[in-house]
Amino acid sequence: MIWLIGNKGMLGTELSLLFAERGLDFVGTDREIDITDPAALEAFANGKDAEGKRIYWIVNCAGYTAVNKAEEDAETCRRLNVDGPGNIAVLAYKLRTRFIHISTDYVFGTYNKQASSETGEKQPYLEDDDTGPIGVYATSKRDGEVRVMENTPGAYVIRTAWLYGKYGNNFVTTMLRLMRERDTISVVNDQRGSPTWAHDLADAVFKIIDAVEHPIGLASPRNVPFGIYHYTNDGDTTWFDFARAIYQKGRELGLLTKDCEVKPCSSAEYPSKVMRPDYSVLDKSRIRNEINILIPKWEESLEQFLKELKK
Ligand SMILES: NC(=O)c1ccc[n+]([C@@H]2O[C@H](COP(=O)([O-])OP(=O)(O)OC[C@H]3O[C@@H](n4cnc5c(N)ncnc54)[C@H](OP(=O)(O)O)[C@@H]3O)[C@@H](O)[C@H]2O)c1
């Protein structure tokens, strides 16, 4: 069976629904089995074994995700994002299970690659590019990745970005609320990334598990190699253009019923406790090649998500 850790969070809830829909045998836990407590993790896993249900995959969606708050709460953040995944990795190795851990584009900070010499355009990050996290949250996620890889050879680390969905606070739901409340909003226009619908990421997690469990034909000629993978929706944008798309689609679908002007601003005009990456677009060739996945464009997924909200 699959052990889904953090099953009540935004991504965890999407995964619970998707595993149930696709008939996978899984069990979910959240805060009640504290990932910072190795004994609690082990007792839970052994309890399942005693029921004759061997755990053969662990998926970890739990973590400390409050990026600004982390600056004043570094110890808790590191316990959750570094020690927690490390504890799970140690257990995964002991139980010989496969382990999927979720990480972030924030492991890349200020753009540190060479722009294309022909066009001068910035290039998406590859999985093995140098990291350079800024701030407590980003550093904890990078160190968590390292802790996972050091402690179990059977790990897949999936870096994602700009996640939104139905079951948690996120940029899209915040924008919709502000657009209903205000006549004008300003959104930063100097950070580029790729919005990602949690539902699509959940599908990618499922596809990794499925490709490993059922390697078939040319689509999956060999086992999926362990290591780091990037997954976001396809394409990239700025927060401002993302907000404009939310507004336009929200109006078209009748989710927004009044005008709101969306204005661009710079990060300097929108002071925050933590500097966000100015460019954190992730290259997804590896996941495409290894599991033959079709990645939806961010605009299409946003539309689909807003239609779901409308239902
Ligand atoms: N959200 C994004 O934009 C984004 C972007 C890139 C990567 N990611 C990564 O994606 C993953 C999932 O993100 P998400 O937004 O779905 O997170 P989330 O909604 O914050 O869910 C995390 C879950 O972990 C639970 N949790 C907290 N402390 C725990 C503990 N000690 N033991 C067990 N569970 C605990 C939380 O419970 P409480 O709610 O009660 O605290 C929550 O249910 C995270 O690793 C995150 O770093 C997120």
Coordinates of C-alpha atoms and ligand atoms in Angstrom, one line a residue:
M1 CA 0.0 0.0 0.0
I2 CA 0.9 3.7 -0.4
W3 CA 1.4 5.8 2.7
L4 CA 0.4 9.4 1.9
I5 CA 1.9 11.8 4.4
G6 CA 0.4 15.3 4.7
N7 CA -2.9 14.1 3.3
K8 CA -4.9 17.1 4.5
G9 CA -2.8 19.8 2.8
M10 CA -3.5 21.3 -0.6
L11 CA -1.5 18.7 -2.6
G12 CA -2.2 15.9 -0.2
T13 CA -6.0 16.3 -0.5
E14 CA -5.7 16.2 -4.4
L15 CA -3.7 13.1 -4.1
S16 CA -6.1 11.4 -1.7
L17 CA -8.9 12.1 -4.1
L18 CA -7.0 10.9 -7.1
F19 CA -5.7 7.7 -5.5
A20 CA -9.2 6.9 -4.3
E21 CA -10.6 7.6 -7.8
R22 CA -8.0 5.4 -9.5
G23 CA -8.5 2.5 -7.0
L24 CA -5.0 2.6 -5.4
D25 CA -4.6 1.0 -2.0
F26 CA -3.4 3.8 0.3
V27 CA -3.5 5.2 3.8
G28 CA -3.2 8.9 4.6
T29 CA -1.9 10.7 7.7
D30 CA -1.3 14.3 8.6
R31 CA -0.3 16.0 11.9
E32 CA -1.5 13.0 13.9
I33 CA 1.7 11.2 12.8
D34 CA 4.3 13.9 13.3
I35 CA 7.1 13.6 10.7
T36 CA 9.5 15.2 13.2
D37 CA 9.1 12.2 15.5
P38 CA 10.9 9.1 14.0
A39 CA 9.4 6.8 16.6
A40 CA 5.9 7.8 15.7
L41 CA 6.6 7.3 12.0
E42 CA 8.1 3.9 12.6
A43 CA 5.3 2.8 15.0
F44 CA 2.7 3.7 12.3
A45 CA 4.5 1.8 9.6
N46 CA 5.0 -1.3 11.8
G47 CA 1.3 -1.1 12.7
K48 CA 0.4 -1.3 9.1
D49 CA 2.7 -4.2 8.6
A50 CA 1.1 -6.0 11.5
E51 CA -2.2 -5.8 9.6
G52 CA -0.5 -7.6 6.8
K53 CA -0.5 -4.4 4.7
R54 CA 3.1 -3.8 3.6
I55 CA 3.9 -0.2 2.7
Y56 CA 5.8 -0.1 -0.6
W57 CA 5.5 3.6 -1.4
I58 CA 5.7 6.7 0.8
V59 CA 4.6 10.0 -0.7
N60 CA 5.4 13.1 1.5
C61 CA 3.3 16.2 1.0
A62 CA 3.7 17.4 4.6
G63 CA 5.9 20.4 5.2
Y64 CA 6.3 23.9 6.5
T65 CA 4.9 26.1 3.6
A66 CA 4.5 29.6 5.2
V67 CA 7.4 31.3 3.4
N68 CA 7.2 34.6 5.2
K69 CA 6.5 33.2 8.6
A70 CA 9.5 30.9 8.3
E71 CA 11.8 33.9 8.7
E72 CA 10.7 34.2 12.4
D73 CA 10.2 30.5 13.0
A74 CA 13.3 29.0 11.5
E75 CA 13.6 26.2 14.0
T76 CA 10.1 24.8 13.3
C77 CA 10.6 25.3 9.6
R78 CA 13.8 23.3 9.6
R79 CA 12.4 20.6 11.8
L80 CA 9.5 20.1 9.3
N81 CA 11.4 20.6 6.0
V82 CA 14.8 19.1 6.8
D83 CA 14.5 16.7 9.8
G84 CA 11.0 15.5 8.8
P85 CA 11.9 14.3 5.3
G86 CA 15.2 13.0 6.6
N87 CA 13.3 10.8 9.2
I88 CA 10.9 9.5 6.4
A89 CA 13.9 8.8 4.2
V90 CA 15.6 6.8 6.9
L91 CA 12.4 4.8 7.5
A92 CA 11.9 4.3 3.7
Y93 CA 15.4 2.8 3.5
K94 CA 14.8 0.6 6.5
L95 CA 11.4 -0.6 5.0
R96 CA 12.9 -0.8 1.5
T97 CA 10.0 1.3 0.2
R98 CA 10.1 3.9 -2.6
F99 CA 9.8 7.5 -1.5
I100 CA 8.4 10.5 -3.3
H101 CA 9.2 13.9 -1.7
I102 CA 8.0 17.3 -2.9
S103 CA 10.3 20.2 -3.2
T104 CA 10.3 23.6 -4.8
D105 CA 11.6 26.0 -7.4
Y106 CA 12.7 28.2 -4.5
V107 CA 15.8 26.1 -4.2
F108 CA 16.9 28.4 -7.1
G109 CA 17.3 32.0 -5.9
T110 CA 18.6 34.8 -8.0
Y111 CA 19.0 33.6 -11.5
N112 CA 22.4 31.9 -11.7
K113 CA 22.6 30.3 -15.2
Q114 CA 24.0 31.7 -18.3
A115 CA 21.3 33.2 -20.6
S116 CA 21.2 31.9 -24.1
S117 CA 24.1 33.4 -26.0
E118 CA 22.0 33.8 -29.2
T119 CA 18.8 35.4 -27.8
G120 CA 20.0 36.6 -24.4
E121 CA 16.9 34.8 -23.0
K122 CA 17.1 33.1 -19.6
Q123 CA 17.1 29.3 -19.7
P124 CA 15.0 27.1 -17.5
Y125 CA 16.7 25.3 -14.7
L126 CA 17.8 21.6 -15.1
E127 CA 17.6 19.2 -12.2
D128 CA 21.3 19.2 -11.5
D129 CA 21.9 23.0 -11.9
D130 CA 23.4 24.7 -8.9
T131 CA 21.0 25.7 -6.2
G132 CA 21.1 29.0 -4.4
P133 CA 18.2 29.3 -2.0
I134 CA 17.3 32.7 -0.4
G135 CA 15.7 32.7 3.0
V136 CA 14.8 30.2 5.7
Y137 CA 12.0 28.3 3.7
A138 CA 14.0 28.0 0.5
T139 CA 17.1 26.9 2.3
S140 CA 15.2 24.4 4.4
K141 CA 13.7 22.8 1.3
R142 CA 17.1 22.5 -0.4
D143 CA 18.6 21.0 2.7
G144 CA 15.5 18.6 2.9
E145 CA 16.3 17.4 -0.6
V146 CA 19.9 16.7 0.4
R147 CA 18.8 14.9 3.6
V148 CA 16.4 12.7 1.6
M149 CA 19.0 11.8 -1.1
E150 CA 21.6 11.1 1.6
N151 CA 19.4 8.7 3.5
T152 CA 17.7 6.6 0.9
P153 CA 18.7 5.6 -2.5
G154 CA 15.0 4.9 -3.4
A155 CA 13.8 8.5 -3.6
Y156 CA 12.2 10.7 -6.1
V157 CA 12.3 14.4 -5.3
I158 CA 9.8 16.4 -7.4
R159 CA 10.4 20.1 -7.5
T160 CA 7.3 22.1 -8.4
A161 CA 6.3 25.8 -8.3
W162 CA 3.5 28.3 -7.9
L163 CA 1.1 25.7 -6.7
Y164 CA -2.7 26.4 -6.5
G165 CA -5.7 24.2 -6.0
K166 CA -9.1 23.9 -4.4
Y167 CA -8.0 22.7 -0.9
G168 CA -5.7 25.4 0.5
N169 CA -4.8 29.1 0.4
N170 CA -3.0 30.0 -2.7
F171 CA -2.4 32.8 -5.2
V172 CA -5.5 32.1 -7.4
T173 CA -8.0 32.0 -4.5
T174 CA -6.4 35.1 -2.9
M175 CA -6.6 37.0 -6.2
L176 CA -10.2 36.0 -6.7
R177 CA -11.0 37.3 -3.2
L178 CA -9.1 40.6 -3.7
M179 CA -10.7 41.1 -7.1
R180 CA -14.1 40.8 -5.5
E181 CA -13.2 43.2 -2.6
R182 CA -11.2 45.9 -4.4
D183 CA -11.3 48.1 -7.5
T184 CA -7.6 48.0 -8.1
I185 CA -4.8 45.6 -7.3
S186 CA -1.1 45.7 -7.9
V187 CA 0.8 42.6 -8.7
V188 CA 4.6 42.1 -9.2
N189 CA 5.7 41.9 -12.8
D190 CA 9.4 41.1 -12.4
Q191 CA 9.3 37.5 -11.2
R192 CA 8.9 34.7 -13.8
G193 CA 7.7 31.2 -13.0
S194 CA 5.2 28.5 -14.0
P195 CA 1.8 28.3 -12.3
T196 CA 0.9 24.7 -11.4
W197 CA -2.5 23.2 -10.6
A198 CA -2.1 20.8 -7.7
H199 CA -4.5 18.4 -9.5
D200 CA -2.0 18.1 -12.4
L201 CA 0.9 17.6 -10.0
A202 CA -1.1 14.8 -8.3
D203 CA -1.6 13.2 -11.7
A204 CA 2.2 13.3 -12.3
V205 CA 2.9 11.7 -8.9
F206 CA 0.4 9.0 -9.8
K207 CA 2.1 8.5 -13.2
I208 CA 5.5 8.0 -11.6
I209 CA 4.1 5.3 -9.3
D210 CA 2.3 3.7 -12.2
A211 CA 5.3 3.8 -14.5
V212 CA 7.4 2.1 -11.9
E213 CA 4.8 -0.5 -11.0
H214 CA 3.6 -1.2 -14.5
P215 CA 6.4 -0.5 -17.0
I216 CA 4.9 -1.2 -20.4
G217 CA 6.0 -1.0 -24.0
L218 CA 8.0 1.8 -25.4
A219 CA 6.4 4.3 -23.1
S220 CA 8.3 3.0 -20.2
P221 CA 11.1 0.7 -21.4
R222 CA 12.9 0.7 -18.0
N223 CA 12.4 1.5 -14.5
V224 CA 12.2 5.2 -13.7
P225 CA 15.6 6.2 -12.3
F226 CA 15.6 7.7 -8.8
G227 CA 16.6 11.3 -8.2
I228 CA 15.3 14.8 -8.8
Y229 CA 12.5 15.7 -11.3
H230 CA 11.0 19.0 -12.2
Y231 CA 7.2 19.2 -12.7
T232 CA 5.1 22.4 -13.3
N233 CA 2.5 23.2 -15.8
D234 CA 3.9 24.1 -19.1
G235 CA 4.9 27.6 -20.1
D236 CA 5.9 30.5 -17.9
T237 CA 4.6 33.9 -16.9
T238 CA 4.9 36.7 -14.3
W239 CA 2.6 37.0 -11.3
F240 CA 1.1 40.1 -12.9
D241 CA 0.2 38.2 -16.2
F242 CA -1.0 35.3 -14.1
A243 CA -3.3 37.6 -12.2
R244 CA -4.6 39.2 -15.4
A245 CA -5.4 35.7 -16.7
I246 CA -7.3 34.9 -13.5
Y247 CA -9.2 38.2 -13.8
Q248 CA -10.1 37.6 -17.5
K249 CA -11.1 34.0 -17.1
G250 CA -12.9 34.8 -13.8
R251 CA -15.0 37.4 -15.6
E252 CA -15.7 35.2 -18.6
L253 CA -16.9 32.4 -16.3
G254 CA -18.9 34.7 -14.1
L255 CA -16.8 34.0 -11.0
L256 CA -16.1 37.7 -10.9
T257 CA -19.0 40.0 -11.4
K258 CA -17.4 43.5 -11.0
D259 CA -14.5 45.4 -12.6
C260 CA -11.1 45.4 -11.0
E261 CA -8.0 47.0 -12.5
V262 CA -4.9 44.8 -12.3
K263 CA -1.8 46.9 -12.3
P264 CA 1.8 45.8 -12.7
C265 CA 4.4 46.8 -10.0
S266 CA 8.0 45.8 -9.2
S267 CA 9.1 43.6 -6.3
A268 CA 10.8 46.7 -4.8
E269 CA 7.3 48.4 -4.5
Y270 CA 5.9 45.3 -2.8
P271 CA 8.2 44.8 0.2
S272 CA 8.2 41.3 1.6
K273 CA 10.2 39.6 4.3
V274 CA 11.7 37.2 1.8
M275 CA 13.1 37.9 -1.6
R276 CA 11.5 35.5 -4.2
P277 CA 13.4 34.1 -7.1
D278 CA 13.3 36.5 -10.1
Y279 CA 13.3 33.6 -12.6
S280 CA 12.6 30.1 -11.5
V281 CA 11.3 28.4 -14.6
L282 CA 12.0 24.6 -14.4
D283 CA 13.1 22.5 -17.4
K284 CA 10.8 19.4 -17.5
S285 CA 12.5 17.3 -20.2
R286 CA 13.6 14.7 -17.6
I287 CA 10.1 13.8 -16.4
R288 CA 8.8 14.0 -20.0
N289 CA 11.4 11.5 -21.2
E290 CA 11.3 9.2 -18.3
I291 CA 7.5 8.7 -17.9
N292 CA 6.2 10.0 -21.2
I293 CA 3.9 12.5 -19.6
L294 CA 1.8 15.2 -21.4
I295 CA 2.1 18.4 -19.4
P296 CA -0.9 20.8 -19.7
K297 CA -0.2 24.4 -20.4
W298 CA -0.7 26.7 -17.4
E299 CA -3.4 28.7 -19.1
E300 CA -5.4 25.6 -19.9
S301 CA -5.1 24.2 -16.4
L302 CA -6.1 27.6 -14.9
E303 CA -9.2 27.6 -17.0
Q304 CA -10.0 24.0 -16.0
F305 CA -9.5 24.9 -12.3
L306 CA -11.7 28.0 -12.5
K307 CA -14.4 25.9 -14.2
E308 CA -14.2 23.4 -11.3
L309 CA -14.6 26.3 -8.9
K310 CA -17.7 27.4 -10.8
K311 CA -19.4 24.0 -10.3
Ligands
LIG1 N1 2.2 25.8 -2.2 C1 3.1 26.1 -3.1 O1 3.0 27.1 -3.8 C2 4.3 25.2 -3.3 C3 5.2 25.5 -4.3 C4 6.3 24.6 -4.5 C5 6.4 23.5 -3.7 N2 5.5 23.3 -2.7 C6 5.8 22.1 -1.8 O2 4.7 21.2 -2.1 C7 4.4 20.4 -0.9 C8 2.9 20.5 -0.6 O3 2.5 21.8 -0.4 P1 1.1 22.2 0.0 O4 0.9 23.6 -0.4 O5 0.1 21.2 -0.4 O6 1.3 22.2 1.6 P2 0.2 22.4 2.8 O7 -1.1 22.7 2.2 O8 0.8 23.4 3.7 O9 0.2 21.0 3.5 C9 1.1 20.5 4.4 C10 0.4 19.6 5.3 O10 1.4 19.1 6.3 C11 0.8 19.1 7.6 N3 1.8 19.1 8.6 C12 2.3 20.2 9.3 N4 3.1 19.8 10.2 C13 3.2 18.4 10.2 C14 3.9 17.4 11.0 N5 4.7 17.8 11.9 N6 3.7 16.1 10.7 C15 2.8 15.8 9.7 N7 2.1 16.7 8.9 C16 2.3 18.0 9.2 C17 0.0 20.4 7.5 O11 -0.9 20.5 8.6 P3 -1.3 22.0 9.1 O12 -2.1 22.6 7.9 O13 -2.2 21.7 10.3 O14 -0.1 22.7 9.4 C18 -0.7 20.3 6.2 O15 -1.8 19.5 6.2 C19 5.3 21.0 0.2 O16 6.5 20.2 0.3 C20 5.7 22.4 -0.4 O17 7.0 22.8 0.1 C21 4.5 24.1 -2.5

